[in-house]
mmCIF file of C-alpha atoms in Angstrom:
data_model
loop_
_atom_site.group_PDB
_atom_site.id
_atom_site.type_symbol
_atom_site.label_atom_id
_atom_site.label_comp_id
_atom_site.label_asym_id
_atom_site.label_seq_id
_atom_site.Cartn_x
_atom_site.Cartn_y
_atom_site.Cartn_z
ATOM 1 C CA MET O 1 91.858 -54.499 -34.040
ATOM 2 C CA ARG O 2 93.015 -51.382 -35.810
ATOM 3 C CA GLU O 3 94.184 -53.339 -38.870
ATOM 4 C CA THR O 4 90.742 -55.009 -39.242
ATOM 5 C CA ARG O 5 88.897 -51.655 -39.218
ATOM 6 C CA TYR O 6 91.302 -50.254 -41.795
ATOM 7 C CA ARG O 7 90.788 -53.261 -44.094
ATOM 8 C CA LYS O 8 87.001 -52.973 -43.752
ATOM 9 C CA PHE O 9 87.197 -49.259 -44.561
ATOM 10 C CA ILE O 10 89.369 -49.850 -47.633
ATOM 11 C CA GLY O 11 87.203 -52.779 -48.755
ATOM 12 C CA THR O 12 83.996 -50.776 -48.364
ATOM 13 C CA THR O 13 85.459 -47.753 -50.149
ATOM 14 C CA LEU O 14 86.761 -49.812 -53.073
ATOM 15 C CA GLY O 15 83.466 -51.676 -53.302
ATOM 16 C CA THR O 16 81.535 -48.406 -53.391
ATOM 17 C CA LEU O 17 83.806 -46.977 -56.093
ATOM 18 C CA ALA O 18 83.503 -50.136 -58.200
ATOM 19 C CA ALA O 19 79.719 -50.104 -57.878
ATOM 20 C CA ALA O 20 79.571 -46.428 -58.816
ATOM 21 C CA ALA O 21 81.761 -47.021 -61.855
ATOM 22 C CA GLY O 22 79.512 -49.896 -62.916
ATOM 23 C CA VAL O 23 76.395 -47.764 -62.606
ATOM 24 C CA ALA O 24 78.015 -44.919 -64.538
ATOM 25 C CA THR O 25 79.056 -47.314 -67.297
ATOM 26 C CA MET O 26 75.654 -48.948 -67.513
ATOM 27 C CA THR O 27 73.775 -45.658 -67.695
ATOM 28 C CA ALA O 28 76.159 -44.113 -70.229
ATOM 29 C CA THR O 29 76.155 -47.000 -72.693
ATOM 30 C CA PRO O 30 72.508 -46.937 -73.842
ATOM 31 C CA ALA O 31 72.579 -43.161 -74.358
ATOM 32 C CA ALA O 32 75.756 -43.403 -76.422
ATOM 33 C CA ALA O 33 74.346 -46.225 -78.524
ATOM 34 C CA THR O 34 71.167 -44.259 -79.246
ATOM 35 C CA GLY O 35 73.154 -41.183 -80.323
ATOM 36 C CA THR O 36 75.403 -43.272 -82.551
ATOM 37 C CA GLU O 37 72.470 -45.010 -84.230
ATOM 38 C CA ALA O 38 70.788 -41.670 -84.926
ATOM 39 C CA ALA O 39 73.983 -40.198 -86.389
ATOM 40 C CA GLN O 40 74.592 -43.248 -88.618
ATOM 41 C CA ALA O 41 71.103 -43.076 -90.044
ATOM 42 C CA ALA O 42 71.404 -39.339 -90.790
ATOM 43 C CA CYS O 43 73.703 -39.401 -93.864
ATOM 44 C CA VAL O 44 74.292 -41.942 -96.594
ATOM 45 C CA THR O 45 77.009 -41.918 -99.237
ATOM 46 C CA HIS O 46 75.493 -43.009 -102.544
ATOM 47 C CA GLU O 47 78.636 -42.765 -104.627
ATOM 48 C CA ILE O 48 82.351 -42.110 -104.362
ATOM 49 C CA HIS O 49 83.957 -41.511 -107.744
ATOM 50 C CA LEU O 50 87.729 -41.892 -108.063
ATOM 51 C CA ASP O 51 89.682 -41.731 -111.324
ATOM 52 C CA PRO O 52 93.423 -41.255 -110.736
ATOM 53 C CA ALA O 53 94.169 -41.121 -114.496
ATOM 54 C CA GLN O 54 91.766 -38.182 -114.883
ATOM 55 C CA ARG O 55 92.786 -36.749 -111.458
ATOM 56 C CA GLU O 56 89.132 -36.811 -110.300
ATOM 57 C CA ALA O 57 87.620 -37.414 -106.887
ATOM 58 C CA GLY O 58 83.930 -36.933 -106.161
ATOM 59 C CA TRP O 59 81.076 -38.050 -103.944
ATOM 60 C CA THR O 60 77.329 -37.908 -103.461
ATOM 61 C CA VAL O 61 76.096 -37.691 -99.855
ATOM 62 C CA GLU O 62 72.439 -37.456 -98.868
ATOM 63 C CA CYS O 63 71.344 -36.508 -95.329
ATOM 64 C CA SER O 64 67.966 -37.056 -93.689
ATOM 65 C CA SER O 65 68.732 -34.505 -90.970
ATOM 66 C CA ARG O 66 71.067 -31.503 -90.821
ATOM 67 C CA ARG O 67 74.708 -32.656 -90.612
ATOM 68 C CA TYR O 68 78.164 -31.192 -91.101
ATOM 69 C CA VAL O 69 79.901 -33.429 -93.650
ATOM 70 C CA PHE O 70 83.698 -33.480 -93.872
ATOM 71 C CA ALA O 71 85.611 -34.912 -96.838
ATOM 72 C CA ASP O 72 89.292 -35.763 -96.455
ATOM 73 C CA VAL O 73 91.041 -36.533 -99.749
ATOM 74 C CA THR O 74 94.568 -37.884 -100.052
ATOM 75 C CA VAL O 75 96.319 -37.533 -103.404
ATOM 76 C CA PHE O 76 99.214 -39.933 -104.031
ATOM 77 C CA ALA O 77 101.869 -39.249 -106.659
ATOM 78 C CA GLY O 78 104.617 -41.785 -107.294
ATOM 79 C CA GLY O 79 103.269 -43.899 -104.419
ATOM 80 C CA VAL O 80 103.724 -41.092 -101.871
ATOM 81 C CA ALA O 81 101.049 -38.834 -100.332
ATOM 82 C CA ASP O 82 101.452 -35.603 -102.287
ATOM 83 C CA SER O 83 98.598 -33.473 -100.920
ATOM 84 C CA ASN O 84 95.652 -33.665 -98.565
ATOM 85 C CA PRO O 85 92.809 -31.406 -99.774
ATOM 86 C CA ARG O 86 89.816 -31.172 -97.432
ATOM 87 C CA GLU O 87 86.291 -29.920 -97.878
ATOM 88 C CA ALA O 88 83.382 -29.564 -95.506
ATOM 89 C CA GLN O 89 79.894 -28.158 -95.587
ATOM 90 C CA TRP O 90 76.539 -28.291 -93.858
ATOM 91 C CA VAL O 91 74.040 -30.558 -95.579
ATOM 92 C CA GLU O 92 70.456 -29.721 -94.679
ATOM 93 C CA ALA O 93 67.780 -32.344 -94.005
ATOM 94 C CA GLY O 94 66.666 -33.894 -97.290
ATOM 95 C CA ASP O 95 69.523 -32.289 -99.261
ATOM 96 C CA THR O 96 72.349 -33.898 -101.219
ATOM 97 C CA TRP O 97 75.980 -32.791 -101.501
ATOM 98 C CA LYS O 98 77.344 -33.805 -104.877
ATOM 99 C CA ASP O 99 80.919 -32.762 -105.539
ATOM 100 C CA LEU O 100 83.539 -33.487 -108.197
ATOM 101 C CA ASN O 101 87.110 -32.220 -107.925
ATOM 102 C CA VAL O 102 89.836 -32.290 -110.563
ATOM 103 C CA TYR O 103 93.323 -31.954 -109.119
ATOM 104 C CA GLU O 104 96.358 -30.439 -110.825
ATOM 105 C CA GLN O 105 98.765 -32.897 -112.380
ATOM 106 C CA THR O 106 101.901 -33.563 -110.392
ATOM 107 C CA ASP O 107 105.363 -34.827 -111.264
ATOM 108 C CA PRO O 108 105.423 -37.802 -110.832
ATOM 109 C CA PRO O 109 101.772 -38.130 -111.939
ATOM 110 C CA ILE O 110 98.876 -38.898 -109.600
ATOM 111 C CA ASP O 111 98.587 -42.664 -109.271
ATOM 112 C CA HIS O 112 96.250 -43.143 -106.314
ATOM 113 C CA LEU O 113 93.383 -41.280 -104.583
ATOM 114 C CA CYS O 114 91.597 -41.852 -101.276
ATOM 115 C CA VAL O 115 88.399 -40.228 -100.001
ATOM 116 C CA HIS O 116 87.220 -40.476 -96.411
ATOM 117 C CA LEU O 117 83.796 -39.002 -95.510
ATOM 118 C CA VAL O 118 82.470 -38.382 -92.000
ATOM 119 C CA SER O 119 79.523 -36.458 -90.568
ATOM 120 C CA TYR O 120 78.980 -34.491 -87.372
ATOM 121 C CA VAL O 121 75.920 -33.179 -85.572
ATOM 122 C CA ASP O 122 78.017 -30.373 -84.052
ATOM 123 C CA PRO O 123 81.548 -29.932 -85.449
ATOM 124 C CA THR O 124 82.437 -27.553 -82.591
ATOM 125 C CA ASP O 125 81.861 -30.278 -79.958
ATOM 126 C CA PRO O 126 85.315 -31.734 -79.165
ATOM 127 C CA LEU O 127 83.737 -34.829 -77.570
ATOM 128 C CA GLU O 128 81.602 -35.816 -80.553
ATOM 129 C CA ILE O 129 82.897 -38.842 -82.409
ATOM 130 C CA PRO O 130 82.305 -38.398 -86.138
ATOM 131 C CA THR O 131 80.289 -41.001 -87.988
ATOM 132 C CA GLN O 132 82.103 -42.556 -90.942
ATOM 133 C CA ILE O 133 79.777 -42.446 -93.940
ATOM 134 C CA GLY O 134 82.157 -43.427 -96.734
ATOM 135 C CA HIS O 135 85.692 -44.444 -97.631
ATOM 136 C CA LEU O 136 87.295 -45.514 -100.870
ATOM 137 C CA CYS O 137 90.827 -45.731 -102.238
ATOM 138 C CA GLU O 138 91.702 -46.361 -105.846
#
């Protein structure tokens, strides 16, 4: 008799936990999708310019609402990552961030550049997943 009550208790408890987890998952998913869609529509990368021979990396990003845009550049020299310059700035609604950087020559010379652009609504929020708005390697 005791074993049957214990099994019912465990079964009921596990069933309740599973149901609660399902409800939490179902209610969290639409909110997350809406936030992601809004963030993706906020900034658009119109151009990423890379010219390893001229040591140039640049981009043009336009935002329809205020976003913090982060640019992560990787400079390769002799096939190895030589440096990792980063830039970030707030882009106001309706504004464009156009940037062109010329990097110092290295030995061996720069042979490859990569630019990765992401945007944030709040860069101080550790739970916010940045939205990728551009990436190019050349």
